[in-house]
Amino acid sequence: ATSETRGGKRRGSGAKMLEFQAIILAGGTGTHLYPMTEGVTKCLLPVAGHHLIHYPLKLLEANGFKEVIVCTRAEARDEILNYVQQFPALQVDLQVVDAEAETADVLRAIKSRITKDFVVVSGDLITDVKIYHLADVHRINDATCTVLLRAPKKPDPRQQGGKPVKESSGPADFVGLDEKGSRLLYIKPVADVEDKLTVPKRQLMQYPNMKVTKKMLDAHLYIFSRWVLDLLDQEKDIASIKTELVPFLVNQAQFDTKPVPGQPALARSDCGDDSIIGTPVAREAPREGEGGGHVPIKCHAMLLEDGYCARADTIRAYREMNFEVPRHGYGDSVPWDRHAKSFGDKTDEEKKALGKQVGSECVVGEGFVIGDKSSVKKSVVGKHVTIGANVKIDNCILLGHTSIEDNATMSGCIVGANCHVGKDSGLSNCNLSARYSVEEEAEYKNENLCLEVEE
């Protein structure tokens, strides 16, 4: 990994999180967001007027962090380095990592930069969770690993009827918790279970009242003990945090009677009582030559039931984020300005005129231009978008610097930045990569439209 540090003035003490380091993993290629990530690094995709990377940075700043390590790909380095200037309270250590590296591989690559227990945040996560609450769970239980779980979405009480909200498709997990709902005893991707779920006998023997559910989702926000990096150094086959490291610690390591690689030995003064707040793990008595045993491995979880928590891990999820984030009204520590209004660069008279063509439920960026007899409904529009005359746009996401010519109709589309849609064209449920140009009078339905890559 190569690095560059951008320092800034420190505001406030942030003492409650000083015992942790923060890491944002923003090097994902975004293959599940194709074609939106064609030629665009995932963390730089805009959501409701900000790059994705904005939200984890804002989250960490709001939770009292003063320093953060951001891991990304080489092609995103300069833009991120420029973007983080918006966060003068954060000292950002930008680490450029191999584009092919998995998440646990990235932690190995930056091991020398991490000196204490650390928080890992996915670069595509938007949430208003109070990280210090997760840190309290980690501290109180002297945990090795603490995982944030999120409940499925609840109906928006502001919507008439309060119809159930269908959860975005994505990788769900079977999660096993103790009676108190804190100790994480089992985790396995639903996709890995073919016929029936089999839980190891040793978990059931120690925790006969374990509760297993698949109605909780891994939020991809974790806290780890620093020694886990020593484990990764020796267990080179562990490449992914979510699918390999966490299941190894939860399902195997915390129930093994033998120490795992890197597991630190207990200091002599700590030997004897292995009890913690919560349920103890039964372990063999220290064997001869083990120096009084090892620090027990304990995995815990915190369930976020209220507030906002979502990842841009599919096109559908990305689409929903763009509509949900500006309207989010839960919680009191939202990492974005929910009171921001559209047409911030317009006069009151101009806003009144635009209000006749643009629905009140829309979110529109600055530099917006719209022609006569055109309408925009239930849409999110980025900065400097130009719409011609007699254009009909409904339920769309238009990213910045896009132009739509006269008489075009668009419904249910996501349009990348710097796109052009020709006159008299019709698009329905299409996704356009950045810089794509739709010819005049073209008709597309349920298509991914992407620039051809030159050989």
Coordinates of C-alpha atoms in Angstrom, one line a residue:
A1 CA 0.0 0.0 0.0
T2 CA 1.1 3.6 -0.7
S3 CA 0.0 6.4 1.5
E4 CA -0.7 10.1 1.6
T5 CA -1.9 12.1 4.6
R6 CA -4.0 15.2 4.6
G7 CA -4.1 16.8 8.0
G8 CA -6.5 19.4 9.4
K9 CA -7.4 21.4 12.4
R10 CA -8.9 19.4 15.3
R11 CA -12.2 20.5 16.6
G12 CA -13.5 19.1 19.9
S13 CA -12.0 16.5 22.1
G14 CA -13.5 13.3 20.6
A15 CA -12.2 11.6 23.7
K16 CA -14.8 8.8 23.7
M17 CA -13.4 7.3 20.5
L18 CA -9.7 8.0 20.9
E19 CA -9.0 4.4 21.9
F20 CA -10.0 3.2 18.5
Q21 CA -8.7 3.8 15.0
A22 CA -11.1 4.1 12.1
I23 CA -10.7 2.5 8.6
I24 CA -12.9 3.1 5.6
L25 CA -12.7 0.4 2.9
A26 CA -13.4 2.4 -0.3
G27 CA -11.6 0.3 -2.9
G28 CA -14.5 -1.8 -4.2
T29 CA -15.0 -2.1 -7.9
G30 CA -18.8 -2.1 -7.7
T31 CA -19.4 -4.9 -10.1
H32 CA -23.0 -5.3 -8.7
L33 CA -23.7 -1.6 -9.6
Y34 CA -22.9 -2.1 -13.3
P35 CA -23.2 -0.1 -15.5
M36 CA -23.1 2.8 -13.1
T37 CA -19.5 2.0 -12.1
E38 CA -18.3 1.7 -15.6
G39 CA -15.4 4.2 -15.6
V40 CA -16.3 5.4 -12.1
T41 CA -14.9 4.2 -8.8
K42 CA -17.8 3.0 -6.6
C43 CA -17.0 5.3 -3.6
L44 CA -17.3 8.3 -5.9
L45 CA -20.8 7.6 -7.2
P46 CA -23.1 10.3 -6.0
V47 CA -26.0 9.7 -3.7
A48 CA -28.4 12.6 -3.1
G49 CA -25.8 15.1 -4.1
H50 CA -22.7 13.7 -2.3
H51 CA -20.2 11.0 -3.2
L52 CA -20.7 7.8 -1.4
I53 CA -17.4 8.3 0.5
H54 CA -19.0 11.5 2.0
Y55 CA -21.3 9.5 4.3
P56 CA -18.8 7.3 6.2
L57 CA -16.5 10.3 6.6
K58 CA -19.4 12.3 8.0
L59 CA -20.4 9.4 10.2
L60 CA -16.9 9.1 11.7
E61 CA -16.6 12.9 12.2
A62 CA -20.0 13.0 13.9
N63 CA -19.0 10.2 16.3
G64 CA -15.9 12.0 17.5
F65 CA -13.1 10.5 15.4
K66 CA -10.2 12.8 14.6
E67 CA -8.2 10.5 12.3
V68 CA -9.3 8.0 9.7
I69 CA -7.5 5.6 7.3
V70 CA -9.1 5.5 3.9
C71 CA -8.2 2.6 1.6
T72 CA -8.9 3.0 -2.1
R73 CA -7.7 2.2 -5.6
A74 CA -5.0 4.2 -7.4
E75 CA -7.5 5.7 -9.9
A76 CA -9.6 7.2 -7.2
R77 CA -6.6 8.6 -5.2
D78 CA -6.5 12.2 -6.5
E79 CA -10.2 12.8 -6.4
I80 CA -10.6 11.4 -2.9
L81 CA -7.6 13.4 -1.7
N82 CA -9.3 16.5 -3.0
Y83 CA -12.7 15.6 -1.7
V84 CA -11.6 15.1 1.9
Q85 CA -10.6 18.7 2.1
Q86 CA -14.3 19.2 3.0
F87 CA -13.6 17.5 6.4
P88 CA -11.0 19.8 8.1
A89 CA -11.7 18.2 11.5
L90 CA -10.5 14.8 10.2
Q91 CA -6.9 13.8 9.6
V92 CA -7.1 11.5 6.6
D93 CA -4.4 8.9 5.9
L94 CA -5.1 7.8 2.3
Q95 CA -3.8 4.3 1.5
V96 CA -3.7 3.1 -2.1
V97 CA -4.1 -0.7 -2.2
D98 CA -4.1 -3.3 -4.9
A99 CA -7.3 -3.1 -6.9
E100 CA -7.7 -6.9 -6.7
A101 CA -7.3 -7.1 -2.9
E102 CA -10.1 -8.4 -0.8
T103 CA -11.2 -6.7 2.4
A104 CA -9.0 -8.8 4.8
D105 CA -6.1 -8.5 2.4
V106 CA -6.4 -4.7 2.7
L107 CA -6.1 -5.0 6.5
R108 CA -2.9 -7.0 6.1
A109 CA -1.5 -4.4 3.7
I110 CA -2.1 -1.5 6.2
K111 CA -1.2 -3.5 9.4
S112 CA 1.7 -1.2 10.2
R113 CA -0.6 1.8 10.3
I114 CA -2.9 0.2 12.9
T115 CA -1.7 0.4 16.5
K116 CA -4.9 -0.3 18.5
D117 CA -8.4 -1.7 18.3
F118 CA -10.0 -0.5 15.2
V119 CA -13.4 0.2 13.5
V120 CA -13.9 -0.9 10.0
V121 CA -16.6 0.9 7.9
S122 CA -17.6 -0.2 4.4
G123 CA -17.2 2.7 1.9
D124 CA -20.7 2.1 0.5
L125 CA -22.5 2.3 3.9
I126 CA -24.9 5.1 4.8
T127 CA -26.1 5.0 8.4
D128 CA -26.8 7.3 11.4
V129 CA -25.8 4.7 14.0
K130 CA -24.0 6.0 17.0
I131 CA -20.7 4.2 16.7
Y132 CA -19.9 4.8 20.4
H133 CA -22.8 2.6 21.3
L134 CA -21.2 -0.2 19.3
A135 CA -17.9 0.6 21.0
D136 CA -19.6 0.3 24.4
V137 CA -20.7 -3.2 23.5
H138 CA -17.1 -4.0 22.5
R139 CA -15.6 -2.5 25.7
I140 CA -18.0 -3.9 28.2
N141 CA -17.7 -7.4 26.9
D142 CA -14.0 -7.2 26.2
A143 CA -14.8 -8.5 22.7
T144 CA -12.5 -9.7 20.0
C145 CA -15.0 -8.8 17.3
T146 CA -18.2 -6.7 17.5
V147 CA -20.6 -6.6 14.5
L148 CA -23.3 -4.1 13.7
L149 CA -26.5 -5.9 12.6
R150 CA -29.4 -4.1 11.1
A151 CA -33.1 -5.1 11.1
P152 CA -35.1 -5.2 7.9
K153 CA -36.6 -1.9 6.9
K154 CA -39.8 -0.7 8.6
P155 CA -42.7 1.0 6.8
D156 CA -42.3 4.7 6.6
P157 CA -45.0 6.1 9.0
R158 CA -45.4 9.1 6.7
Q159 CA -46.7 6.9 3.9
Q160 CA -50.4 6.4 3.8
G161 CA -51.3 2.9 4.8
G162 CA -47.8 2.1 6.1
K163 CA -47.4 -0.8 3.6
P164 CA -44.5 -3.2 4.4
V165 CA -41.3 -2.3 2.7
K166 CA -39.7 -5.1 0.8
E167 CA -36.0 -5.5 1.7
S168 CA -33.5 -5.0 -1.1
S169 CA -32.1 -8.2 -2.4
G170 CA -28.7 -8.8 -1.0
P171 CA -26.6 -11.3 0.9
A172 CA -28.6 -12.3 4.0
D173 CA -27.2 -14.4 6.9
F174 CA -28.4 -16.9 9.5
V175 CA -27.4 -15.3 12.8
G176 CA -27.3 -17.0 16.1
L177 CA -27.4 -15.0 19.3
D178 CA -27.6 -15.8 23.0
E179 CA -30.7 -15.1 25.2
K180 CA -29.6 -11.5 25.8
G181 CA -29.2 -10.8 22.1
S182 CA -25.6 -9.7 22.5
R183 CA -23.3 -12.7 22.2
L184 CA -22.8 -13.6 18.5
L185 CA -22.6 -17.4 18.5
Y186 CA -23.2 -18.3 14.8
I187 CA -23.2 -16.7 11.4
K188 CA -23.5 -18.2 8.0
P189 CA -24.7 -16.8 4.6
V190 CA -28.1 -18.0 3.6
A191 CA -26.7 -18.7 0.1
D192 CA -24.4 -21.3 1.7
V193 CA -27.2 -23.3 3.1
E194 CA -28.7 -25.8 0.6
D195 CA -31.4 -27.8 2.4
K196 CA -31.2 -27.3 6.1
L197 CA -29.2 -25.3 8.6
T198 CA -26.8 -27.3 10.7
V199 CA -25.4 -25.7 13.9
P200 CA -22.3 -27.3 15.5
K201 CA -23.1 -29.4 18.6
R202 CA -20.6 -27.5 20.7
Q203 CA -22.5 -24.2 20.2
L204 CA -25.7 -25.8 21.2
M205 CA -24.2 -27.6 24.2
Q206 CA -22.9 -24.3 25.7
Y207 CA -25.9 -22.2 24.6
P208 CA -29.0 -24.4 24.4
N209 CA -31.2 -21.3 24.2
M210 CA -29.5 -19.9 21.2
K211 CA -31.8 -17.9 18.9
V212 CA -31.2 -18.3 15.2
T213 CA -32.8 -15.9 12.7
K214 CA -32.2 -14.7 9.1
K215 CA -34.1 -11.4 9.7
M216 CA -30.9 -9.6 10.5
L217 CA -28.4 -8.2 8.0
D218 CA -24.7 -7.6 8.4
A219 CA -24.2 -3.8 8.1
H220 CA -20.5 -4.2 7.3
L221 CA -19.4 -2.1 10.2
Y222 CA -17.1 -3.9 12.6
I223 CA -14.8 -3.4 15.6
F224 CA -11.8 -5.7 16.0
S225 CA -9.2 -6.2 18.6
R226 CA -5.8 -5.2 17.3
W227 CA -4.4 -8.7 17.6
V228 CA -6.7 -10.0 14.9
L229 CA -4.2 -8.5 12.5
D230 CA -1.6 -11.0 13.8
L231 CA -4.1 -13.7 13.1
L232 CA -4.5 -12.5 9.5
D233 CA -0.7 -12.4 9.1
Q234 CA -0.6 -16.1 9.8
E235 CA -3.9 -17.2 8.2
K236 CA -3.2 -16.1 4.6
D237 CA -6.2 -17.9 3.2
I238 CA -8.6 -15.5 5.0
A239 CA -9.3 -12.9 2.3
S240 CA -12.7 -11.5 3.1
I241 CA -13.8 -9.9 6.4
K242 CA -17.5 -10.6 6.0
T243 CA -17.4 -14.1 4.5
E244 CA -14.3 -15.6 6.1
L245 CA -12.8 -13.6 9.0
V246 CA -16.0 -13.0 10.9
P247 CA -17.4 -16.5 10.5
F248 CA -14.0 -17.9 11.5
L249 CA -13.9 -15.9 14.7
V250 CA -17.6 -16.5 15.5
N251 CA -18.2 -20.1 14.5
Q252 CA -14.8 -21.6 15.2
A253 CA -12.2 -19.6 17.1
Q254 CA -14.4 -18.6 20.1
F255 CA -15.3 -22.2 20.7
D256 CA -11.9 -23.8 20.1
T257 CA -10.1 -25.1 23.2
K258 CA -6.7 -24.5 21.4
P259 CA -5.5 -21.0 20.8
V260 CA -5.6 -19.6 17.2
P261 CA -2.6 -18.0 15.5
G262 CA -1.9 -14.6 17.0
Q263 CA -4.1 -15.0 20.0
P264 CA -2.3 -13.3 22.9
A265 CA -1.5 -15.0 26.1
L266 CA -3.1 -13.8 29.3
A267 CA -0.9 -11.8 31.7
R268 CA -0.3 -13.7 34.9
S269 CA -2.5 -11.3 36.8
D270 CA -5.4 -12.0 34.5
C271 CA -5.4 -15.8 34.8
G272 CA -8.1 -17.6 36.7
D273 CA -11.5 -16.0 36.1
D274 CA -12.7 -16.1 32.6
S275 CA -16.1 -14.6 33.3
I276 CA -17.4 -11.5 31.6
I277 CA -20.5 -9.4 31.6
G278 CA -22.7 -11.8 29.7
T279 CA -22.3 -15.6 29.3
P280 CA -18.9 -17.1 29.9
V281 CA -17.2 -19.4 27.3
A282 CA -16.3 -22.8 28.7
R283 CA -12.6 -23.5 28.1
E284 CA -10.1 -26.2 29.1
A285 CA -7.9 -25.5 32.1
P286 CA -4.6 -24.0 31.0
R287 CA -2.2 -26.7 29.9
E288 CA 1.4 -27.0 30.9
G289 CA 3.6 -24.7 29.0
E290 CA 0.7 -22.4 27.9
G291 CA 1.7 -19.6 30.3
G292 CA -1.6 -19.5 32.1
G293 CA -3.9 -19.6 29.0
H294 CA -4.9 -17.1 26.3
V295 CA -7.1 -14.0 26.1
P296 CA -10.5 -15.5 25.4
I297 CA -12.1 -14.9 22.0
K298 CA -15.6 -13.3 22.3
C299 CA -17.8 -12.1 19.5
H300 CA -20.7 -9.8 20.1
A301 CA -23.2 -7.9 18.1
M302 CA -25.5 -4.8 18.3
L303 CA -28.8 -4.7 16.5
L304 CA -29.8 -1.3 15.0
E305 CA -33.6 -1.4 15.0
D306 CA -34.2 2.3 14.4
G307 CA -32.5 4.9 12.3
Y308 CA -31.1 4.5 8.8
C309 CA -28.7 1.8 7.7
A310 CA -28.2 0.7 4.1
R311 CA -25.5 -0.3 1.6
A312 CA -25.1 0.5 -2.1
D313 CA -24.4 -3.1 -2.9
T314 CA -26.9 -3.5 -5.7
I315 CA -28.5 -1.3 -8.4
R316 CA -31.8 -1.5 -6.6
A317 CA -30.2 -0.5 -3.2
Y318 CA -28.4 2.4 -4.9
R319 CA -31.6 3.5 -6.4
E320 CA -33.5 3.4 -3.1
M321 CA -30.7 5.3 -1.3
N322 CA -31.0 8.2 -3.6
F323 CA -34.7 8.5 -2.7
E324 CA -34.5 7.6 0.9
V325 CA -31.5 9.7 2.1
P326 CA -32.9 13.2 1.4
R327 CA -36.1 12.2 3.1
H328 CA -34.7 10.4 6.1
G329 CA -36.3 11.7 9.3
Y330 CA -35.3 9.2 11.9
G331 CA -32.7 9.7 14.7
D332 CA -31.1 12.9 15.8
S333 CA -27.5 12.4 14.5
V334 CA -28.2 12.0 10.8
P335 CA -24.9 12.5 8.9
W336 CA -26.5 14.6 6.2
D337 CA -28.6 17.8 6.1
R338 CA -32.2 16.6 6.0
H339 CA -33.4 20.2 5.9
A340 CA -31.6 21.0 2.7
K341 CA -33.9 22.3 0.0
S342 CA -33.9 22.0 -3.8
F343 CA -33.0 25.0 -6.0
G344 CA -30.6 26.4 -3.5
D345 CA -29.1 28.7 -6.1
K346 CA -32.5 30.1 -7.3
T347 CA -34.4 33.2 -6.3
D348 CA -37.8 32.9 -4.6
E349 CA -39.5 33.9 -7.9
E350 CA -37.6 31.3 -9.8
K351 CA -38.4 28.6 -7.2
K352 CA -42.1 29.4 -7.5
A353 CA -42.0 29.0 -11.3
L354 CA -40.0 25.7 -11.1
G355 CA -42.4 24.4 -8.6
K356 CA -45.1 24.2 -11.3
Q357 CA -42.9 21.8 -13.3
V358 CA -41.0 19.9 -10.6
G359 CA -42.8 17.9 -8.0
S360 CA -42.4 18.8 -4.4
E361 CA -41.2 15.3 -3.7
C362 CA -38.2 15.7 -6.0
V363 CA -34.6 16.6 -4.9
V364 CA -32.9 18.9 -7.4
G365 CA -29.3 20.1 -7.4
E366 CA -28.0 23.6 -8.3
G367 CA -27.6 24.8 -11.9
F368 CA -30.9 23.1 -13.0
V369 CA -32.5 24.3 -16.2
I370 CA -35.9 23.0 -17.6
G371 CA -37.7 24.0 -20.8
D372 CA -41.3 24.8 -21.4
K373 CA -44.1 22.2 -20.9
S374 CA -41.6 19.8 -19.3
S375 CA -42.3 18.0 -16.0
V376 CA -40.2 16.1 -13.4
K377 CA -41.9 13.9 -10.9
K378 CA -40.7 11.7 -8.0
S379 CA -37.0 12.0 -9.1
V380 CA -33.6 12.9 -7.8
V381 CA -31.7 15.3 -10.1
G382 CA -28.0 16.1 -9.7
K383 CA -26.1 19.4 -10.3
H384 CA -26.1 21.2 -13.6
V385 CA -28.7 19.1 -15.3
T386 CA -30.4 20.6 -18.4
I387 CA -33.8 19.5 -19.6
G388 CA -35.3 20.6 -22.9
A389 CA -39.0 21.4 -23.8
N390 CA -41.9 19.0 -23.5
V391 CA -39.8 16.4 -21.6
K392 CA -41.5 13.9 -19.2
I393 CA -39.4 12.5 -16.4
D394 CA -40.9 10.2 -13.8
N395 CA -39.2 8.2 -11.0
C396 CA -35.7 8.7 -12.3
I397 CA -32.2 9.4 -10.9
L398 CA -30.3 11.9 -13.1
L399 CA -26.6 12.4 -12.1
G400 CA -24.8 15.6 -12.7
H401 CA -24.1 17.4 -15.9
T402 CA -26.6 15.4 -17.9
S403 CA -28.7 16.9 -20.7
I404 CA -32.1 15.7 -21.9
E405 CA -33.3 17.1 -25.3
D406 CA -36.8 18.0 -26.4
N407 CA -39.7 15.6 -26.3
A408 CA -37.9 12.8 -24.5
T409 CA -39.7 10.6 -22.0
M410 CA -38.0 8.7 -19.2
S411 CA -39.5 6.5 -16.5
G412 CA -37.7 4.4 -13.8
C413 CA -34.2 5.2 -15.1
I414 CA -30.8 5.8 -13.5
V415 CA -28.7 8.0 -15.7
G416 CA -25.0 8.4 -15.0
A417 CA -23.0 11.7 -15.0
N418 CA -22.4 13.6 -18.2
C419 CA -24.9 11.6 -20.2
H420 CA -26.9 12.9 -23.2
V421 CA -30.4 11.8 -24.2
G422 CA -31.5 12.8 -27.7
K423 CA -34.8 14.4 -28.6
D424 CA -37.9 12.3 -29.2
S425 CA -36.3 9.3 -27.4
G426 CA -38.0 7.1 -24.9
L427 CA -36.4 5.2 -22.0
S428 CA -38.1 2.9 -19.5
N429 CA -36.4 1.2 -16.6
C430 CA -32.9 1.6 -18.1
N431 CA -29.5 2.2 -16.5
L432 CA -27.0 4.4 -18.3
S433 CA -23.3 4.5 -17.6
A434 CA -21.5 7.8 -17.3
R435 CA -21.0 9.7 -20.6
Y436 CA -23.4 7.6 -22.5
S437 CA -25.3 9.2 -25.4
V438 CA -28.7 8.1 -26.5
E439 CA -29.4 8.8 -30.1
E440 CA -32.5 10.7 -31.3
E441 CA -35.8 8.8 -31.5
A442 CA -34.3 5.8 -29.8
E443 CA -36.5 3.5 -27.7
Y444 CA -35.1 1.4 -24.9
K445 CA -36.8 -0.7 -22.2
N446 CA -35.2 -2.7 -19.4
E447 CA -31.7 -2.1 -20.8
N448 CA -28.2 -1.5 -19.3
L449 CA -26.6 1.0 -21.7
C450 CA -22.9 1.3 -21.5
L451 CA -20.1 2.9 -23.5
E452 CA -18.1 0.3 -25.5
V453 CA -14.6 -0.2 -24.1
E454 CA -11.9 0.3 -26.7
E455 CA -9.5 -2.6 -27.0

